[in-house]
Short mmCIF file of N, CA and C in Angstrom, two decimals:
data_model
loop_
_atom_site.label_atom_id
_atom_site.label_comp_id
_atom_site.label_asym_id
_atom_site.label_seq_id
_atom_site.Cartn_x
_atom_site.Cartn_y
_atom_site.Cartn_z
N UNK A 22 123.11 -43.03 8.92
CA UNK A 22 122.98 -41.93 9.84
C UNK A 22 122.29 -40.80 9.11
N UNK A 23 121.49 -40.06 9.73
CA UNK A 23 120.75 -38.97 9.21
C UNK A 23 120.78 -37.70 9.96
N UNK A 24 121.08 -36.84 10.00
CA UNK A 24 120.94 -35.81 10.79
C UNK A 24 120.15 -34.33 9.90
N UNK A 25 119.37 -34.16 10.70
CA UNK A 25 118.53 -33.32 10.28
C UNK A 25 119.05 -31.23 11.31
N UNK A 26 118.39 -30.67 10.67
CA UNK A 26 118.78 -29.13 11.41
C UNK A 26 120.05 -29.21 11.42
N UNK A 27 120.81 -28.99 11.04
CA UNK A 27 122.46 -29.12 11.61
C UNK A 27 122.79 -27.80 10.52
N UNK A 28 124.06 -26.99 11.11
CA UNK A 28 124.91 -26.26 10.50
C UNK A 28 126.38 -26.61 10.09
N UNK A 29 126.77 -26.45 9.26
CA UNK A 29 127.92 -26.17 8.76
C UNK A 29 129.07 -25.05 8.65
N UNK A 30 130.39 -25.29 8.51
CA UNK A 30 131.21 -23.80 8.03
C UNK A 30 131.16 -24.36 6.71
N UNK A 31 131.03 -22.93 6.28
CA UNK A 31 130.76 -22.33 4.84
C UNK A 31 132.02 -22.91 4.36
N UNK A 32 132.33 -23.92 3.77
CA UNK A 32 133.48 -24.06 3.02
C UNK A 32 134.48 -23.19 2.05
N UNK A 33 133.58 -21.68 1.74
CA UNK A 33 133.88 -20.29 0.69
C UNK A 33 134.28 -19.38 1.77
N UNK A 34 133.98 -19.36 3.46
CA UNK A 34 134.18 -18.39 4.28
C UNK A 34 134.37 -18.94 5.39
N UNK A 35 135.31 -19.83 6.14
CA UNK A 35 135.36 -20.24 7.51
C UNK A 35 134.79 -19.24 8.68
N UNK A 36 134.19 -17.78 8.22
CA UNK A 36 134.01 -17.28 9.54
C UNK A 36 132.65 -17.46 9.49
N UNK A 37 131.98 -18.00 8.33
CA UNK A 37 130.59 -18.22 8.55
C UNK A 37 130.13 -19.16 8.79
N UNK A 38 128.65 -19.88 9.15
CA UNK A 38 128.34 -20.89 9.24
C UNK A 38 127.07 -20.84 8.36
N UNK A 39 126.59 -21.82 7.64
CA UNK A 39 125.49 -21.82 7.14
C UNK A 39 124.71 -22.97 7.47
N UNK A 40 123.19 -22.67 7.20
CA UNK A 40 122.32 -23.57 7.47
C UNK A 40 122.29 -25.19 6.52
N UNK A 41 122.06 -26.11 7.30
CA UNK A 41 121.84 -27.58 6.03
C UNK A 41 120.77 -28.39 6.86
N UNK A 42 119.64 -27.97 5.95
CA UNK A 42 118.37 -28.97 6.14
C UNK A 42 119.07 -30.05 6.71
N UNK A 43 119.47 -30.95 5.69
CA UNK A 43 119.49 -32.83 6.28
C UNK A 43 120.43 -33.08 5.61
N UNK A 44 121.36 -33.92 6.14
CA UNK A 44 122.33 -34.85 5.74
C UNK A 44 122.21 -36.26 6.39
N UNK A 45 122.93 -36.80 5.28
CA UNK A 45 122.56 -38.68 5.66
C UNK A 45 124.02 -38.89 4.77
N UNK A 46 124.53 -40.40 5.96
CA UNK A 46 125.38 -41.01 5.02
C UNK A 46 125.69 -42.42 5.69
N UNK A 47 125.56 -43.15 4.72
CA UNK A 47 125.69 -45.11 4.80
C UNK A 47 127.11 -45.52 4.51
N UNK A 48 127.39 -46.62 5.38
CA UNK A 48 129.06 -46.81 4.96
C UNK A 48 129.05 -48.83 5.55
N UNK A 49 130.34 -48.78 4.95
CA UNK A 49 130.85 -49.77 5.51
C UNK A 49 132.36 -49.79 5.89
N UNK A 50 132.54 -50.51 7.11
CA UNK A 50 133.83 -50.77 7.81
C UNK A 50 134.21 -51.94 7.57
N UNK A 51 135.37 -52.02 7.69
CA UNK A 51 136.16 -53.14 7.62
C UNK A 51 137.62 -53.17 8.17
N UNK A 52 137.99 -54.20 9.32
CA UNK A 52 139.40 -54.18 9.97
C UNK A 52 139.63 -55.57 10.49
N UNK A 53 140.96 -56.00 9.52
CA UNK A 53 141.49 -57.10 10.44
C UNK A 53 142.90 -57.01 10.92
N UNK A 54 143.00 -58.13 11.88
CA UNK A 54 144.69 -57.94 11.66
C UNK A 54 144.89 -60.03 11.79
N UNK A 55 146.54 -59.64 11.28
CA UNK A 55 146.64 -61.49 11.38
C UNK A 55 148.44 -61.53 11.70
N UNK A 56 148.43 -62.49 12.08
CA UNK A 56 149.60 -63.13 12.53
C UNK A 56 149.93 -64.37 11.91
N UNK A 57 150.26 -63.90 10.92
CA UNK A 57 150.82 -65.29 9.77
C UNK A 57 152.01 -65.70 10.38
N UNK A 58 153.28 -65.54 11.54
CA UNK A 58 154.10 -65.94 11.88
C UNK A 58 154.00 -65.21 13.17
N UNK A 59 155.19 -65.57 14.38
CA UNK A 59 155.32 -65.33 15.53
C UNK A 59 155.60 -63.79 15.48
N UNK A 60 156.25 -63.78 14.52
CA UNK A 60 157.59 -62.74 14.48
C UNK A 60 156.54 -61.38 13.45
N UNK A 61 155.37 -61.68 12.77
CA UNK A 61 155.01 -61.29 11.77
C UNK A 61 153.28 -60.75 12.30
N UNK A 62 153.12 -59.39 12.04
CA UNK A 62 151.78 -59.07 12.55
C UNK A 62 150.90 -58.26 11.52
N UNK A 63 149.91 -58.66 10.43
CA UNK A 63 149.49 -57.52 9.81
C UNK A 63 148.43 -57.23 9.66
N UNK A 64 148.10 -56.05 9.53
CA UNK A 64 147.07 -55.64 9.05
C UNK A 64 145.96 -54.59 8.03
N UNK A 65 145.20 -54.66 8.24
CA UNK A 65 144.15 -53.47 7.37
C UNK A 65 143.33 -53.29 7.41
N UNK A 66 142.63 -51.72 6.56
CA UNK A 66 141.17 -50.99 7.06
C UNK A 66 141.43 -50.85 6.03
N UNK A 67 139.74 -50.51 5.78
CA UNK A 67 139.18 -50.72 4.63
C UNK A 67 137.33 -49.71 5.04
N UNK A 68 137.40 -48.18 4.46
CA UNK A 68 136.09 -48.12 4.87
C UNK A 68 135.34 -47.12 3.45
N UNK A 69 134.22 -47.31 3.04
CA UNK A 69 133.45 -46.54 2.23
C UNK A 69 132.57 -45.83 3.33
N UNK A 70 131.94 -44.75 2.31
CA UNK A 70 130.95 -43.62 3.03
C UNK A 70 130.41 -42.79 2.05
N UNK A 71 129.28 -43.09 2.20
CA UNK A 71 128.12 -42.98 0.68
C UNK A 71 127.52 -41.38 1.77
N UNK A 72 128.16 -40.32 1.80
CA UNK A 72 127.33 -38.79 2.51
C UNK A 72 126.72 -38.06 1.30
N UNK A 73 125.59 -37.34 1.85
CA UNK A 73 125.40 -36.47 0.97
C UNK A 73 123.97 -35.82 1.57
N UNK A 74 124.26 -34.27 0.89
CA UNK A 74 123.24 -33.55 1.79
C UNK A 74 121.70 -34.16 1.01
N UNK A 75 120.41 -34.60 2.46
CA UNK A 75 119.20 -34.66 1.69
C UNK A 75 118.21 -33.51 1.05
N UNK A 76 118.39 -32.64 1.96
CA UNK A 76 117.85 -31.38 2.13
C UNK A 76 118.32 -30.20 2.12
N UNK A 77 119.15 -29.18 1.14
CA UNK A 77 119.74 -28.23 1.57
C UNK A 77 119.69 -27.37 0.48
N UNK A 78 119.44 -26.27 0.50
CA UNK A 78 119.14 -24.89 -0.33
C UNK A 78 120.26 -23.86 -0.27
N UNK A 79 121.27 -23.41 -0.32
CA UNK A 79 121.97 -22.60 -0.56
C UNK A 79 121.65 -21.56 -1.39
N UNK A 80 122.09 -20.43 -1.03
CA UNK A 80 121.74 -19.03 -1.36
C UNK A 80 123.40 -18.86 -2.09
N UNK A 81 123.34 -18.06 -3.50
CA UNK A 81 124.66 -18.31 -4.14
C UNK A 81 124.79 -17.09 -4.80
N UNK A 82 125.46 -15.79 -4.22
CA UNK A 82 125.84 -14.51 -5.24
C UNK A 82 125.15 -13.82 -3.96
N UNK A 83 124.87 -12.39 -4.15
CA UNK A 83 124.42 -11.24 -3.07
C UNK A 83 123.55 -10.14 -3.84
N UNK A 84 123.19 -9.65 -3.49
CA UNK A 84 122.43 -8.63 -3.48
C UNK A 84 121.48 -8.97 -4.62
N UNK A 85 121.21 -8.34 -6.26
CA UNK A 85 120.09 -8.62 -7.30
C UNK A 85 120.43 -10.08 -7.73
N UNK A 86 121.99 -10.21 -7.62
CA UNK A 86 122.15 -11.46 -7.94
C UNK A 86 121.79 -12.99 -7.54
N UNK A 87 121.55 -12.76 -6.17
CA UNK A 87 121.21 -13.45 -5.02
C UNK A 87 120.20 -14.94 -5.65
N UNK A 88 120.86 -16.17 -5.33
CA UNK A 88 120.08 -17.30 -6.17
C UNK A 88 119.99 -18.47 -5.40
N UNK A 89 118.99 -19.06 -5.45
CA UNK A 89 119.13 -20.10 -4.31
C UNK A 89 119.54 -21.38 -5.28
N UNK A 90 120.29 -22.16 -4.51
CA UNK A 90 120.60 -23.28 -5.40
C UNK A 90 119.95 -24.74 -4.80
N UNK A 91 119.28 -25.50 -5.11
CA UNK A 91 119.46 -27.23 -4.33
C UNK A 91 120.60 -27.68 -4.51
N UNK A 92 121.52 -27.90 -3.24
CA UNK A 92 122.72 -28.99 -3.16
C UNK A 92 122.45 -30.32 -2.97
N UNK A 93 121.35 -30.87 -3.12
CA UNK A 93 120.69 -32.23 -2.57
C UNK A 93 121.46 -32.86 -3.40
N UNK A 94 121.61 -34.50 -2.53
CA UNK A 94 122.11 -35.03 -3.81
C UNK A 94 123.97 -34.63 -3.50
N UNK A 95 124.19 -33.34 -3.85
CA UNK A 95 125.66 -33.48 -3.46
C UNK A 95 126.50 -33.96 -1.81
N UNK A 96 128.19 -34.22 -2.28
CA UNK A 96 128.74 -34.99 -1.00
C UNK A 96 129.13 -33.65 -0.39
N UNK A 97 129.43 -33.77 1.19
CA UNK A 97 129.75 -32.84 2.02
C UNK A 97 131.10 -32.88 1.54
N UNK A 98 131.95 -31.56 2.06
CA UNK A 98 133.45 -31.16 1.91
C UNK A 98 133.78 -32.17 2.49
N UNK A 99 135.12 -32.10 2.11
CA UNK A 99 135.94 -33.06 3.11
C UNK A 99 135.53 -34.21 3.23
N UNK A 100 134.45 -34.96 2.74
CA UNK A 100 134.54 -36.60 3.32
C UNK A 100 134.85 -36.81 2.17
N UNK A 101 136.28 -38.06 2.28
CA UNK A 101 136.86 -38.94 1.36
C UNK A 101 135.16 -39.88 1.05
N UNK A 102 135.09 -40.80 -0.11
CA UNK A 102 134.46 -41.75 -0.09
C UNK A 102 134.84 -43.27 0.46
N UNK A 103 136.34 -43.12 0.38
CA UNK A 103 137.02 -44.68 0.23
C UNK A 103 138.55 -44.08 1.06
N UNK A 104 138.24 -44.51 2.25
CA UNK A 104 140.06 -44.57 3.01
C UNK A 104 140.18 -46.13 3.24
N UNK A 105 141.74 -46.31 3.05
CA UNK A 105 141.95 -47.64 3.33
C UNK A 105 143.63 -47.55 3.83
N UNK A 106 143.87 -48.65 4.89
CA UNK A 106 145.39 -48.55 4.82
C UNK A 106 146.00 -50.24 5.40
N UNK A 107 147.04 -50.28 5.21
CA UNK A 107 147.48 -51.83 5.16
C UNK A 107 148.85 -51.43 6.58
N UNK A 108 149.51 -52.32 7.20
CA UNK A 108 150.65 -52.19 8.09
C UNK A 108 151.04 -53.32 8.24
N UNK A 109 152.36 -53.15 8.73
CA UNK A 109 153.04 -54.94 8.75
C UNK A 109 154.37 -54.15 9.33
N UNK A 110 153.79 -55.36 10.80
CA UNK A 110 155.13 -55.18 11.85
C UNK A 110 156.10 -56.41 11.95
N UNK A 111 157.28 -56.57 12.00
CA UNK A 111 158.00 -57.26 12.14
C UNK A 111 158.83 -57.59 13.58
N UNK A 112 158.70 -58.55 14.37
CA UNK A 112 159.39 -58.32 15.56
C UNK A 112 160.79 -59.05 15.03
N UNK A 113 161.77 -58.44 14.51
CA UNK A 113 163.06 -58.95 14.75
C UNK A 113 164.11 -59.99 15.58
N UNK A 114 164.09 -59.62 16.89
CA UNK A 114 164.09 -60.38 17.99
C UNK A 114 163.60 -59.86 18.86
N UNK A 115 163.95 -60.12 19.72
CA UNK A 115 163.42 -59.68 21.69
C UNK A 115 163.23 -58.23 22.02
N UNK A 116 164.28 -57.70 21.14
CA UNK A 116 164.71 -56.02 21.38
C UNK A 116 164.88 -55.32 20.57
N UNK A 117 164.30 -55.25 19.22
CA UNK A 117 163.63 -54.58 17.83
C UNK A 117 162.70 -55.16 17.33
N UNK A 118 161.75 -54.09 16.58
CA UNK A 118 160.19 -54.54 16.40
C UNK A 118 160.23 -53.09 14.95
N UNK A 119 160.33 -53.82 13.71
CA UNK A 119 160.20 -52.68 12.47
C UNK A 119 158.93 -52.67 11.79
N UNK A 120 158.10 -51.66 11.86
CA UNK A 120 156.87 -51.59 11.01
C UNK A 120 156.88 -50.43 9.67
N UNK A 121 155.88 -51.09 9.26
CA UNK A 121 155.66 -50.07 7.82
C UNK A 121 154.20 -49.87 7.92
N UNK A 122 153.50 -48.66 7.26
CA UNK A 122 152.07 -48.59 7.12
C UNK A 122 151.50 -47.88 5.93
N UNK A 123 150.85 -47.92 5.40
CA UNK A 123 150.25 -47.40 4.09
C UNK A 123 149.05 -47.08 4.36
N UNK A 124 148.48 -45.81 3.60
CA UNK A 124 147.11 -44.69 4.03
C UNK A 124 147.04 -44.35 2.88
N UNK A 125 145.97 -44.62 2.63
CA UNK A 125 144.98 -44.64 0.98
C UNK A 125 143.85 -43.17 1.53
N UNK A 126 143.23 -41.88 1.22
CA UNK A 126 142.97 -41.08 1.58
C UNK A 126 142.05 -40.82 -0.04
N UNK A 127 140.35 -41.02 -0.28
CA UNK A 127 140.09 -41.00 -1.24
C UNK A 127 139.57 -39.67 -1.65
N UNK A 128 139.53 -39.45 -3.09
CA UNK A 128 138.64 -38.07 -3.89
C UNK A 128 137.90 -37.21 -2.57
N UNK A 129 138.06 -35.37 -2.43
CA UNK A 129 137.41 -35.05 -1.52
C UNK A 129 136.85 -33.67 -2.14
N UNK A 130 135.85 -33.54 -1.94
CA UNK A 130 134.96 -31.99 -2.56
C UNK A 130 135.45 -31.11 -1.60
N UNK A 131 135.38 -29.41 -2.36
CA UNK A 131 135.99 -28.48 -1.57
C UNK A 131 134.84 -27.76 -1.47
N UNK A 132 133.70 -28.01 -1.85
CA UNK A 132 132.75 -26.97 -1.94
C UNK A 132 131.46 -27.92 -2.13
N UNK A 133 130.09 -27.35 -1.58
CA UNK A 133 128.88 -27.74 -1.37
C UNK A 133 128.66 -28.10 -2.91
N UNK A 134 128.94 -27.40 -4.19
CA UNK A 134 128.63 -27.69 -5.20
C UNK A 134 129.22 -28.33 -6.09
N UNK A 135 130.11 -29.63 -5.24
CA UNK A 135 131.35 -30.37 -6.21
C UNK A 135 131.48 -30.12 -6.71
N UNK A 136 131.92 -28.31 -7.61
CA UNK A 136 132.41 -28.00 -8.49
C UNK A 136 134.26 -28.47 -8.46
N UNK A 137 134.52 -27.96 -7.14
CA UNK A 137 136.18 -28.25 -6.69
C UNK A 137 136.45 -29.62 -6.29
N UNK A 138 137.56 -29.74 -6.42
CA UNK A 138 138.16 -31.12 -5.66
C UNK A 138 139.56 -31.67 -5.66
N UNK A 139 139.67 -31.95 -4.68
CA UNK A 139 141.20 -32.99 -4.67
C UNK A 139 141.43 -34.26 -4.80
N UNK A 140 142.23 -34.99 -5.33
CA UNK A 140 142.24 -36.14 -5.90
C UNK A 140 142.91 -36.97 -4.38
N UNK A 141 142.70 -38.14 -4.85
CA UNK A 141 143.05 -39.24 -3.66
C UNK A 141 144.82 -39.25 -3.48
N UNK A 142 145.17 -39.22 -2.11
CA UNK A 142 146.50 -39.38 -1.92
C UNK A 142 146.96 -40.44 -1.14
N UNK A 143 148.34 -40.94 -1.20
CA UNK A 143 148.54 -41.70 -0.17
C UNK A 143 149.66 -41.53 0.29
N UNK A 144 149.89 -42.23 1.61
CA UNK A 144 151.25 -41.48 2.67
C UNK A 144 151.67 -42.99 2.85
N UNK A 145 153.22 -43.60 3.29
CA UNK A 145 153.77 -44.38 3.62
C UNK A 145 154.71 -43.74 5.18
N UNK A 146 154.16 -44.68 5.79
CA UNK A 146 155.27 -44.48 6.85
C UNK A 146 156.16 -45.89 7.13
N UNK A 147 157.06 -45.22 8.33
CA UNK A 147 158.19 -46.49 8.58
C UNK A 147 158.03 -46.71 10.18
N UNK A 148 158.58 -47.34 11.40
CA UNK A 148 158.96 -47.42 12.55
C UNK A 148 159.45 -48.24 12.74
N UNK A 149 160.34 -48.13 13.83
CA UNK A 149 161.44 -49.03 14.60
C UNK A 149 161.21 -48.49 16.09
N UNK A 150 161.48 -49.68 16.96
CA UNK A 150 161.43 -49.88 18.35
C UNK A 150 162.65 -50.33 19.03
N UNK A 151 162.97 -49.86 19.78
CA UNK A 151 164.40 -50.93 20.31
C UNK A 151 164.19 -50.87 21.81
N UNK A 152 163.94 -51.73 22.43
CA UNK A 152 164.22 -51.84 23.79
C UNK A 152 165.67 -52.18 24.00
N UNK A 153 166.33 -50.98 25.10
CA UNK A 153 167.79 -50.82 25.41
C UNK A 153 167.79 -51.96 26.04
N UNK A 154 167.10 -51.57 27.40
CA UNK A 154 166.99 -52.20 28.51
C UNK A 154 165.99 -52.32 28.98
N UNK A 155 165.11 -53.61 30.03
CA UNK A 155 163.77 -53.47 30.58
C UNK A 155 162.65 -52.61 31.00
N UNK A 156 163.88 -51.45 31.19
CA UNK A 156 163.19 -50.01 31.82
C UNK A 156 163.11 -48.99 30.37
N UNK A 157 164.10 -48.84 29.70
CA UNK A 157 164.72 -48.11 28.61
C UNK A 157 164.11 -48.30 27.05
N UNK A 158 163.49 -47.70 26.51
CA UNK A 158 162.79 -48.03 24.60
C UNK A 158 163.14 -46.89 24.38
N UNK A 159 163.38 -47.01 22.65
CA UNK A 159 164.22 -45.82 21.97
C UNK A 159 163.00 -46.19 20.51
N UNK A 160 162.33 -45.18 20.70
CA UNK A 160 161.31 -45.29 19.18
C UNK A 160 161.19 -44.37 18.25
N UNK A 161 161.47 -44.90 16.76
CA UNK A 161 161.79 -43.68 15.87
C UNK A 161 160.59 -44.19 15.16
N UNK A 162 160.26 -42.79 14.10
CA UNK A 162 159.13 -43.14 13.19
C UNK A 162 159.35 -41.94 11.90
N UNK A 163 158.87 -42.26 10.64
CA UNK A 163 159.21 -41.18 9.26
C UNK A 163 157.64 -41.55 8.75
N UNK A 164 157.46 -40.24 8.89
CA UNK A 164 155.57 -40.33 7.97
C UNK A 164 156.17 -39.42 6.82
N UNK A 165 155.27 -40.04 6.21
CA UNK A 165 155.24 -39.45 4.89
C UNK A 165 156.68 -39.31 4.23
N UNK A 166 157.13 -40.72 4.03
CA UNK A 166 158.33 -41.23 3.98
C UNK A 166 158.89 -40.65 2.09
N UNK A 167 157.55 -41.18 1.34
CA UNK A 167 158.08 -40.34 -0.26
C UNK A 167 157.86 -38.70 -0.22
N UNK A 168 157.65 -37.78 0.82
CA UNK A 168 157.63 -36.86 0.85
C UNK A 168 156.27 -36.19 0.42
N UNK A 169 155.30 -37.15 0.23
CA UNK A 169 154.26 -36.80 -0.67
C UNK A 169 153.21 -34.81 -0.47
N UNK A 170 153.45 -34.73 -1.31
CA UNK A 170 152.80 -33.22 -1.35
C UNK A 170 151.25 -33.30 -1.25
N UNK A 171 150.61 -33.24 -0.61
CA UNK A 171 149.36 -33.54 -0.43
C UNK A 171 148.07 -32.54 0.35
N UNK A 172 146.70 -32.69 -0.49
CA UNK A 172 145.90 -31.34 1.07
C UNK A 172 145.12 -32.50 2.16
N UNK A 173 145.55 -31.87 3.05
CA UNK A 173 145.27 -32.72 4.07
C UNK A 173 143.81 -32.09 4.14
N UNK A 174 142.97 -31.07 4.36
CA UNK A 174 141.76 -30.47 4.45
C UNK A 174 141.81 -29.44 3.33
N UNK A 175 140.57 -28.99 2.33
CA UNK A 175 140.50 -28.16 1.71
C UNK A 175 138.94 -27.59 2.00
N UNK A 176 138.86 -26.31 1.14
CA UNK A 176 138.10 -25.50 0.99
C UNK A 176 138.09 -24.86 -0.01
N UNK A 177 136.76 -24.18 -0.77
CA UNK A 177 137.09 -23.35 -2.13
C UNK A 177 138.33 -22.55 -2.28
N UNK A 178 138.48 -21.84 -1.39
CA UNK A 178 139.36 -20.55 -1.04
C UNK A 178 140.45 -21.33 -0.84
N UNK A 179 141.29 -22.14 0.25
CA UNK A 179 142.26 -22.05 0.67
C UNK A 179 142.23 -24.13 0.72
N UNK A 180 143.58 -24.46 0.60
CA UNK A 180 143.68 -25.76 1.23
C UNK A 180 144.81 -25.73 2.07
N UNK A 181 144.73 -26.65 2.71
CA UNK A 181 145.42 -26.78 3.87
C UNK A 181 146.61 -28.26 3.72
N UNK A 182 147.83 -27.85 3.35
CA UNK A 182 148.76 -28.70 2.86
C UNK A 182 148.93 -29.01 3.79
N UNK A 183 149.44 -31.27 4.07
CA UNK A 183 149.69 -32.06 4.64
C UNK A 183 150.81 -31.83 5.26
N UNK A 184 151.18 -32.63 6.14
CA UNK A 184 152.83 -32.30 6.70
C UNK A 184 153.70 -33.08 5.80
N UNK A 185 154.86 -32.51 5.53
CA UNK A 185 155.87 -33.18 4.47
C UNK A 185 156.75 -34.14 5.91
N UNK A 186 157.61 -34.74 4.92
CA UNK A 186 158.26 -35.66 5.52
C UNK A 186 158.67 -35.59 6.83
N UNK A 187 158.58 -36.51 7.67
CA UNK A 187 158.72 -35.83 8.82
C UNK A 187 159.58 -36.98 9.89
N UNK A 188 160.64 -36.83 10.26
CA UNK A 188 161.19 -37.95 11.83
C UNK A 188 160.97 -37.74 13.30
N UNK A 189 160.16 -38.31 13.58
CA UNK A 189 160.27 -38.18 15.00
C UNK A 189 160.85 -39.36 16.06
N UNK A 190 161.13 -39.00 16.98
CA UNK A 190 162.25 -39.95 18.33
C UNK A 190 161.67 -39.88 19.23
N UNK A 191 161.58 -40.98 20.37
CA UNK A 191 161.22 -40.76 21.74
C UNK A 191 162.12 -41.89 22.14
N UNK A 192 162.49 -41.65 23.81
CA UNK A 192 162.90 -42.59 24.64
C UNK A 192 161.65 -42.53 25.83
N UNK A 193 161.41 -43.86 26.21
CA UNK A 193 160.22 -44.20 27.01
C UNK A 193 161.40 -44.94 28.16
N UNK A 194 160.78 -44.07 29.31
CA UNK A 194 161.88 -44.81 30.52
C UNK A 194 160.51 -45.21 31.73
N UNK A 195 160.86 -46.49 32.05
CA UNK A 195 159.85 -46.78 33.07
C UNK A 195 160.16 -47.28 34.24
N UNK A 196 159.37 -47.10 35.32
CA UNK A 196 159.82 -47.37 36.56
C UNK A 196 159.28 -47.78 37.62
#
């Protein structure tokens, strides 16, 4: 993919936007899932992403100081290179169904000039399903089950911490 003329937020100032000649980035996907048993369902993703600006000049300091830099060549904020995650559901019997899932989240630049960065994290979650009754499901779920401390989005200035451990519940009633 290539995109040419496009703007950005300033990763140093969210209220600004700055200009970026061209960006391009090549990847590969990958997703299966399998059913090694009745009872047994799993799967995984698997994706790379080769970004990086082709064309882009940045202006760096103000006033006498004022310097233009080439970012060519460097990766945009925020794109991981390498996410991957694995899951495996278990149907118990008729009326529980327990899954687990794993999220691989790779190296991410905070700034046009990969000077900054955050290292790769990963999150584990859990779920359970119970159908009461035909009409009646009771579904619980825990992300980020080791509690992991993590930036979910960053920027030079500020990052933006992940959600810590977390349970959520629903009952699904149908009719």
């Amino acid at each position: 993919i290539r995109r040419k003329n496009l703007s950005i937020t300033d990763p140093n100032d969210t209220t600004k936007v700055i200009p970026v000649g061209e960006q391009s980035s090549r990847g590969l996907e990958l997703a299966a899932r399998w059913r090694p048993a009745a009872a047994w369902q799993l799967g995984g993703h698997w994706s790379y992403t080769r970004a990086r600006y082709e064309n882009f000049v940045e202006t760096v300091g103000s006033g006498a100081s004022a310097a233009t830099v080439s970012r060519a060549g460097n990766t945009p904020a925020n794109v991981p290179r390498v996410v991957a995650g694995l899951s495996a559901d278990w149907q118990a019997n008729e009326s529980l169904r327990l899954g687990a899932d794993w999220r691989h989240v790779g190296k991410r630049y905070a700034n046009t000039a990969n000077t900054l960065w955050d290292e790769a994290y990963q999150l584990l979650g859990l779920s359970a399903t119970l159908r009461i009754t035909p009409q009646l499901t009771a579904r619980a779920r825990i992300d980020n089950v080791a509690d992991t401390r993590y930036v979910a989005s960053l920027s030079s200035s500020l990052p933006y911490l992940g959600a810590p451990r977390s349970v959520s519940g629903a009952l699904d009633w149908q009719f």
